[in-house]
Amino acid sequence: MDLLTKLYEQKDLELEEMKILSRQIFQGELSEAQIGALLIGLKIKGETAEEMAGLAETIREFSVPIDTELTDTICNCGTGGDLSNSFNISTTASFVLAAGGMKVAKTGNRSISSKAGSFDTCEALGIDFLVSAEQQAQQLAEINLTFLFAPHVHPRMKYVMPARKTLGTPTIMNLIGPLTNPVPLEYQLMGINRRSLLEKTAETIKKLGRKRAIVVNGPYEMDEASLAGETHYVLLADGLITRHVITPEDVGLPYYDYEAIRGGDATENAKILLNVLKGEKSAYYDTVLLNAGLGLFAGGKVSSVQEGVHEANQLLQSGEAYQVLTDLLAFQANLKVGNK
């Protein structure tokens, strides 16, 4: 049976079948109409973990390779699209994770549904993210942190963008963005904006071969952990997927209203990030503690989220997290001088 026809008949695709269709997309063999029909067919039927994993693996096949044999590699990134207009939580937390010994390959993009995407804020900080794959690998090895700009590392996404823009609705592409990291990851902290997809996303991550992972959905369906109420997450560890709920009280942090972590434009978000890294206490600071604590727990650096929050606080108060930013900017500046 033709695979598109199978999909139109509301039948699930196997992982290898999804990879066949995905390769046709990224080799330019499907028309915009066919790609649109594929995306909508999956959305109406409901995407499976096999389909999500097949698409994610194929996008990685066609990505710019980042050659590294490092261990402790992690990506902490969300799907976006929660319309919360929060500050750049995961971007700020990535410096804490790097200070904690994780090799953080942070994927992201410019603003789509917020005032400033992670890479708008990186640009405001002076971070160059349009660097070679070799430099990305070097930054990861020496600084513990590199930022991977999605359009830069996934050039073949040009084949699917016209259909996505025409459709104007979230599709499977929105669900699997953080799973397409070209760095071979051992760990993952992923936020999603739909609580109903926690387990399915964890199943997808399991199929992609991660050692440990946490998939999180915060209060008000945020794609980050938040102190505005209950944060729901699933943990993938030792091949098992378990569901958990965490509250501010559980980790010794105060409750903050949803509005307390609103962000602004790139300049304002960069200022928030700097204040957090410099140890200034605030709702922003405590929210980073929670998310960094989850990341350290996802990466097996600590035995609980509570311990992770404590460790994150130490890394911020000691200046180690801020030092990662300083080191990254100095590293890039030295390379530019050397290349003149």
Short mmCIF file of C-alpha atoms in Angstrom, two decimals:
data_model
loop_
_atom_site.label_atom_id
_atom_site.label_comp_id
_atom_site.label_asym_id
_atom_site.label_seq_id
_atom_site.Cartn_x
_atom_site.Cartn_y
_atom_site.Cartn_z
CA MET A 1 0.00 0.00 0.00
CA ASP A 2 1.20 3.53 -0.82
CA LEU A 3 2.29 5.13 2.47
CA LEU A 4 0.35 8.35 1.97
CA THR A 5 -2.76 6.31 1.18
CA LYS A 6 -2.21 4.30 4.36
CA LEU A 7 -2.09 7.53 6.30
CA TYR A 8 -5.24 8.87 4.65
CA GLU A 9 -6.99 5.69 5.78
CA GLN A 10 -6.14 6.65 9.39
CA LYS A 11 -3.60 3.86 9.81
CA ASP A 12 -0.46 4.35 11.89
CA LEU A 13 2.89 4.28 10.11
CA GLU A 14 5.73 2.11 11.37
CA LEU A 15 9.01 3.83 12.25
CA GLU A 16 10.73 2.73 9.03
CA GLU A 17 7.71 3.74 6.95
CA MET A 18 7.83 7.20 8.49
CA LYS A 19 11.53 7.40 7.69
CA ILE A 20 10.84 6.54 4.04
CA LEU A 21 8.31 9.38 3.74
CA SER A 22 10.56 11.75 5.66
CA ARG A 23 13.50 11.07 3.37
CA GLN A 24 11.28 11.84 0.39
CA ILE A 25 10.48 15.21 1.98
CA PHE A 26 14.09 16.19 2.63
CA GLN A 27 15.30 14.97 -0.75
CA GLY A 28 12.79 17.28 -2.42
CA GLU A 29 10.71 14.42 -3.85
CA LEU A 30 7.32 15.47 -2.42
CA SER A 31 5.36 18.49 -3.53
CA GLU A 32 4.21 21.19 -1.10
CA ALA A 33 0.67 19.81 -1.40
CA GLN A 34 1.83 16.28 -0.54
CA ILE A 35 3.85 17.51 2.44
CA GLY A 36 0.87 19.50 3.69
CA ALA A 37 -1.39 16.49 3.31
CA LEU A 38 1.12 14.34 5.21
CA LEU A 39 1.34 16.79 8.11
CA ILE A 40 -2.42 17.24 8.35
CA GLY A 41 -3.05 13.51 7.96
CA LEU A 42 -0.77 12.81 10.93
CA LYS A 43 -2.37 15.57 12.99
CA ILE A 44 -5.93 14.36 12.37
CA LYS A 45 -5.04 10.74 13.03
CA GLY A 46 -2.85 11.56 16.01
CA GLU A 47 0.93 11.20 15.87
CA THR A 48 2.45 8.05 17.39
CA ALA A 49 5.81 7.68 19.11
CA GLU A 50 6.99 5.56 16.16
CA GLU A 51 6.09 8.31 13.69
CA MET A 52 7.67 11.03 15.81
CA ALA A 53 10.88 9.02 16.25
CA GLY A 54 11.06 8.18 12.54
CA LEU A 55 10.76 11.82 11.54
CA ALA A 56 13.23 12.99 14.21
CA GLU A 57 15.83 10.40 13.17
CA THR A 58 15.52 11.39 9.53
CA ILE A 59 15.89 15.11 10.23
CA ARG A 60 19.07 14.26 12.15
CA GLU A 61 20.32 12.25 9.15
CA PHE A 62 20.08 15.36 6.99
CA SER A 63 21.40 17.81 9.59
CA VAL A 64 24.85 19.37 9.70
CA PRO A 65 26.84 16.77 11.71
CA ILE A 66 28.49 17.85 14.96
CA ASP A 67 31.30 15.35 15.43
CA THR A 68 31.90 14.59 19.09
CA GLU A 69 32.41 11.56 21.26
CA LEU A 70 31.75 13.46 24.48
CA THR A 71 29.74 11.98 27.32
CA ASP A 72 27.21 13.75 29.55
CA THR A 73 25.70 15.48 26.52
CA ILE A 74 22.27 17.03 27.09
CA CYS A 75 19.81 19.37 25.41
CA ASN A 76 17.37 21.38 27.51
CA CYS A 77 14.81 22.81 25.16
CA GLY A 78 11.05 23.10 24.83
CA THR A 79 8.66 22.94 21.93
CA GLY A 80 7.59 26.54 22.43
CA GLY A 81 4.13 27.68 21.48
CA ASP A 82 2.75 27.99 25.02
CA LEU A 83 2.06 31.73 24.49
CA SER A 84 3.28 32.48 28.02
CA ASN A 85 5.71 35.24 26.96
CA SER A 86 8.01 34.10 29.76
CA PHE A 87 11.69 35.05 29.82
CA ASN A 88 14.16 32.63 28.25
CA ILE A 89 14.10 30.04 31.02
CA SER A 90 15.85 27.11 29.37
CA THR A 91 18.51 29.35 27.82
CA THR A 92 19.37 30.76 31.25
CA ALA A 93 19.31 27.29 32.82
CA SER A 94 21.71 25.99 30.17
CA PHE A 95 24.57 28.00 31.72
CA VAL A 96 23.83 26.40 35.10
CA LEU A 97 23.84 22.90 33.61
CA ALA A 98 27.14 23.60 31.86
CA ALA A 99 28.63 24.83 35.13
CA GLY A 100 27.40 21.59 36.71
CA GLY A 101 29.49 19.46 34.34
CA MET A 102 26.93 18.71 31.63
CA LYS A 103 27.87 19.14 27.96
CA VAL A 104 24.94 21.29 26.86
CA ALA A 105 24.06 21.38 23.15
CA LYS A 106 21.20 23.87 23.34
CA THR A 107 18.95 24.01 20.31
CA GLY A 108 16.61 26.90 19.62
CA ASN A 109 15.37 29.51 17.21
CA ARG A 110 14.36 33.11 16.90
CA SER A 111 11.06 34.34 18.26
CA ILE A 112 7.95 32.60 16.96
CA SER A 113 5.31 32.96 19.70
CA SER A 114 7.15 35.19 22.19
CA LYS A 115 8.75 38.64 22.11
CA ALA A 116 12.25 37.18 22.11
CA GLY A 117 13.29 33.66 21.20
CA SER A 118 16.35 32.07 22.75
CA PHE A 119 18.56 33.11 19.86
CA ASP A 120 17.33 36.71 19.86
CA THR A 121 18.51 36.84 23.48
CA CYS A 122 21.80 35.10 22.64
CA GLU A 123 22.40 37.74 19.99
CA ALA A 124 21.73 40.51 22.52
CA LEU A 125 24.33 38.91 24.82
CA GLY A 126 26.92 38.95 22.03
CA ILE A 127 26.95 35.20 21.49
CA ASP A 128 27.71 34.13 17.92
CA PHE A 129 25.60 31.10 17.03
CA LEU A 130 26.25 31.05 13.27
CA VAL A 131 29.56 29.21 13.67
CA SER A 132 30.98 26.13 11.99
CA ALA A 133 30.23 22.60 13.11
CA GLU A 134 33.89 22.28 14.12
CA GLN A 135 33.61 25.32 16.39
CA GLN A 136 30.36 24.01 17.85
CA ALA A 137 32.12 20.79 18.82
CA GLN A 138 35.06 22.74 20.23
CA GLN A 139 32.82 24.97 22.34
CA LEU A 140 31.03 21.92 23.67
CA ALA A 141 34.30 20.26 24.63
CA GLU A 142 36.02 23.29 26.15
CA ILE A 143 33.20 25.49 27.51
CA ASN A 144 30.55 22.77 28.11
CA LEU A 145 28.02 24.82 26.12
CA THR A 146 27.13 25.54 22.53
CA PHE A 147 24.00 26.99 20.94
CA LEU A 148 22.64 25.28 17.83
CA PHE A 149 20.50 27.58 15.67
CA ALA A 150 17.85 25.35 14.11
CA PRO A 151 17.84 26.83 10.57
CA HIS A 152 21.65 26.70 10.55
CA VAL A 153 21.97 23.02 11.49
CA HIS A 154 18.87 21.85 9.58
CA PRO A 155 19.20 23.43 6.12
CA ARG A 156 16.90 20.86 4.50
CA MET A 157 13.97 22.14 6.54
CA LYS A 158 13.56 24.51 3.60
CA TYR A 159 11.56 21.76 1.92
CA VAL A 160 8.88 21.69 4.61
CA MET A 161 8.66 25.37 5.58
CA PRO A 162 6.33 26.50 2.74
CA ALA A 163 3.75 23.84 3.67
CA ARG A 164 4.00 24.69 7.37
CA LYS A 165 3.46 28.38 6.68
CA THR A 166 0.52 27.65 4.40
CA LEU A 167 -1.13 25.35 6.95
CA GLY A 168 -0.79 27.86 9.78
CA THR A 169 -1.40 25.23 12.47
CA PRO A 170 0.92 23.28 14.78
CA THR A 171 1.93 19.89 13.37
CA ILE A 172 4.27 17.03 14.19
CA MET A 173 7.14 19.37 13.28
CA ASN A 174 6.38 21.43 16.39
CA LEU A 175 6.34 18.33 18.59
CA ILE A 176 9.73 16.94 17.59
CA GLY A 177 11.90 20.06 17.25
CA PRO A 178 13.99 19.44 20.41
CA LEU A 179 14.44 15.78 19.39
CA THR A 180 16.31 16.62 16.17
CA ASN A 181 19.53 17.80 17.83
CA PRO A 182 22.47 16.77 15.58
CA VAL A 183 24.68 16.12 18.63
CA PRO A 184 24.42 12.50 19.83
CA LEU A 185 22.70 13.12 23.17
CA GLU A 186 22.81 10.88 26.22
CA TYR A 187 20.31 12.95 28.19
CA GLN A 188 17.40 15.27 27.53
CA LEU A 189 15.24 17.79 29.38
CA MET A 190 12.33 18.64 27.09
CA GLY A 191 9.36 20.87 27.70
CA ILE A 192 6.08 20.41 25.86
CA ASN A 193 2.98 22.60 25.82
CA ARG A 194 0.48 19.72 25.87
CA ARG A 195 0.28 17.66 29.06
CA SER A 196 -1.53 14.86 27.25
CA LEU A 197 1.65 14.16 25.27
CA LEU A 198 4.04 13.64 28.19
CA GLU A 199 4.19 9.85 28.01
CA LYS A 200 4.11 9.72 24.22
CA THR A 201 7.03 12.13 24.00
CA ALA A 202 8.98 10.09 26.54
CA GLU A 203 8.31 6.96 24.48
CA THR A 204 9.69 8.77 21.45
CA ILE A 205 12.81 9.79 23.36
CA LYS A 206 13.24 6.18 24.49
CA LYS A 207 13.14 5.02 20.87
CA LEU A 208 15.85 7.57 20.09
CA GLY A 209 18.15 5.86 22.59
CA ARG A 210 18.63 8.44 25.35
CA LYS A 211 19.99 7.09 28.68
CA ARG A 212 17.77 9.32 30.82
CA ALA A 213 15.30 12.06 30.09
CA ILE A 214 12.64 14.25 31.64
CA VAL A 215 9.68 15.63 29.72
CA VAL A 216 7.98 18.48 31.54
CA ASN A 217 4.75 20.45 31.35
CA GLY A 218 4.22 23.32 33.75
CA PRO A 219 1.20 25.15 35.12
CA TYR A 220 -1.06 26.67 32.45
CA GLU A 221 0.41 24.13 29.98
CA MET A 222 3.78 25.90 29.89
CA ASP A 223 6.59 24.09 28.10
CA GLU A 224 8.82 24.80 31.12
CA ALA A 225 8.65 24.00 34.81
CA SER A 226 7.13 26.89 36.77
CA LEU A 227 6.47 27.90 40.36
CA ALA A 228 2.92 29.04 39.58
CA GLY A 229 1.44 25.69 40.63
CA GLU A 230 1.89 22.02 39.78
CA THR A 231 4.51 20.99 37.26
CA HIS A 232 3.92 17.58 35.73
CA TYR A 233 6.80 15.57 34.35
CA VAL A 234 7.69 12.07 33.23
CA LEU A 235 11.06 10.50 33.92
CA LEU A 236 12.71 8.02 31.56
CA ALA A 237 15.27 6.03 33.57
CA ASP A 238 16.51 2.46 33.20
CA GLY A 239 14.09 1.97 30.33
CA LEU A 240 11.06 2.78 32.49
CA ILE A 241 8.76 5.79 32.18
CA THR A 242 7.16 7.13 35.35
CA ARG A 243 4.92 10.15 35.91
CA HIS A 244 5.43 12.70 38.68
CA VAL A 245 4.06 16.00 39.96
CA ILE A 246 6.17 18.62 41.71
CA THR A 247 5.08 21.77 43.55
CA PRO A 248 7.06 24.76 44.84
CA GLU A 249 6.77 23.38 48.38
CA ASP A 250 8.37 20.10 47.30
CA VAL A 251 11.63 21.85 46.43
CA GLY A 252 11.58 24.56 49.10
CA LEU A 253 10.80 27.41 46.74
CA PRO A 254 8.04 30.04 46.96
CA TYR A 255 4.95 30.21 44.81
CA TYR A 256 4.98 32.95 42.18
CA ASP A 257 2.10 34.21 40.11
CA TYR A 258 2.20 33.38 36.42
CA GLU A 259 2.87 37.03 35.57
CA ALA A 260 6.02 37.18 37.71
CA ILE A 261 8.20 35.54 35.05
CA ARG A 262 7.03 37.49 32.04
CA GLY A 263 9.85 38.49 29.75
CA GLY A 264 10.28 41.28 27.26
CA ASP A 265 12.25 41.94 24.12
CA ALA A 266 15.72 40.51 23.53
CA THR A 267 17.47 43.33 25.40
CA GLU A 268 15.24 42.96 28.45
CA ASN A 269 15.53 39.17 28.45
CA ALA A 270 19.31 39.41 28.20
CA LYS A 271 19.29 41.67 31.26
CA ILE A 272 17.12 39.17 33.15
CA LEU A 273 19.49 36.34 32.21
CA LEU A 274 22.53 38.31 33.36
CA ASN A 275 20.90 39.20 36.68
CA VAL A 276 20.10 35.54 37.32
CA LEU A 277 23.62 34.41 36.43
CA LYS A 278 24.99 37.08 38.77
CA GLY A 279 22.96 35.56 41.61
CA GLU A 280 20.26 38.21 41.99
CA LYS A 281 17.30 36.63 43.80
CA SER A 282 13.91 36.97 42.08
CA ALA A 283 11.06 34.97 40.61
CA TYR A 284 13.26 34.56 37.54
CA TYR A 285 16.11 33.21 39.67
CA ASP A 286 13.95 30.68 41.48
CA THR A 287 12.34 29.51 38.23
CA VAL A 288 15.81 28.85 36.80
CA LEU A 289 16.67 26.90 39.97
CA LEU A 290 13.71 24.60 39.37
CA ASN A 291 14.44 24.05 35.69
CA ALA A 292 18.18 23.63 36.17
CA GLY A 293 17.45 21.24 39.05
CA LEU A 294 15.31 19.14 36.73
CA GLY A 295 18.09 19.19 34.14
CA LEU A 296 20.73 18.04 36.61
CA PHE A 297 18.37 15.26 37.70
CA ALA A 298 17.65 14.29 34.09
CA GLY A 299 21.41 14.07 33.51
CA GLY A 300 21.98 11.87 36.55
CA LYS A 301 24.16 14.46 38.28
CA VAL A 302 21.92 14.43 41.37
CA SER A 303 19.61 11.88 42.95
CA SER A 304 16.48 14.08 43.14
CA VAL A 305 14.99 17.30 41.83
CA GLN A 306 15.33 18.78 45.32
CA GLU A 307 19.07 18.05 45.32
CA GLY A 308 19.27 19.51 41.81
CA VAL A 309 17.69 22.77 42.97
CA HIS A 310 20.21 23.00 45.82
CA GLU A 311 23.11 22.31 43.44
CA ALA A 312 21.82 24.89 40.95
CA ASN A 313 21.71 27.51 43.70
CA GLN A 314 25.33 26.72 44.60
CA LEU A 315 26.44 27.04 40.98
CA LEU A 316 24.76 30.44 40.67
CA GLN A 317 25.87 31.86 44.00
CA SER A 318 29.46 30.75 43.46
CA GLY A 319 29.62 32.55 40.11
CA GLU A 320 30.37 29.35 38.21
CA ALA A 321 27.31 29.67 35.96
CA TYR A 322 28.17 33.29 35.11
CA GLN A 323 31.74 32.19 34.38
CA VAL A 324 30.43 29.89 31.63
CA LEU A 325 29.03 32.92 29.80
CA THR A 326 32.26 34.84 30.32
CA ASP A 327 34.31 31.91 29.03
CA LEU A 328 32.08 31.42 25.97
CA LEU A 329 32.30 35.09 24.96
CA ALA A 330 36.08 35.12 25.50
CA PHE A 331 36.49 31.89 23.52
CA GLN A 332 34.58 33.31 20.56
CA ALA A 333 36.43 36.64 20.73
CA ASN A 334 39.80 34.88 20.70
CA LEU A 335 38.82 32.80 17.69
CA LYS A 336 37.79 35.92 15.78
CA VAL A 337 41.12 37.58 16.57
CA GLY A 338 42.98 34.44 15.50
CA ASN A 339 41.09 34.25 12.21
CA LYS A 340 41.91 37.83 11.17
#
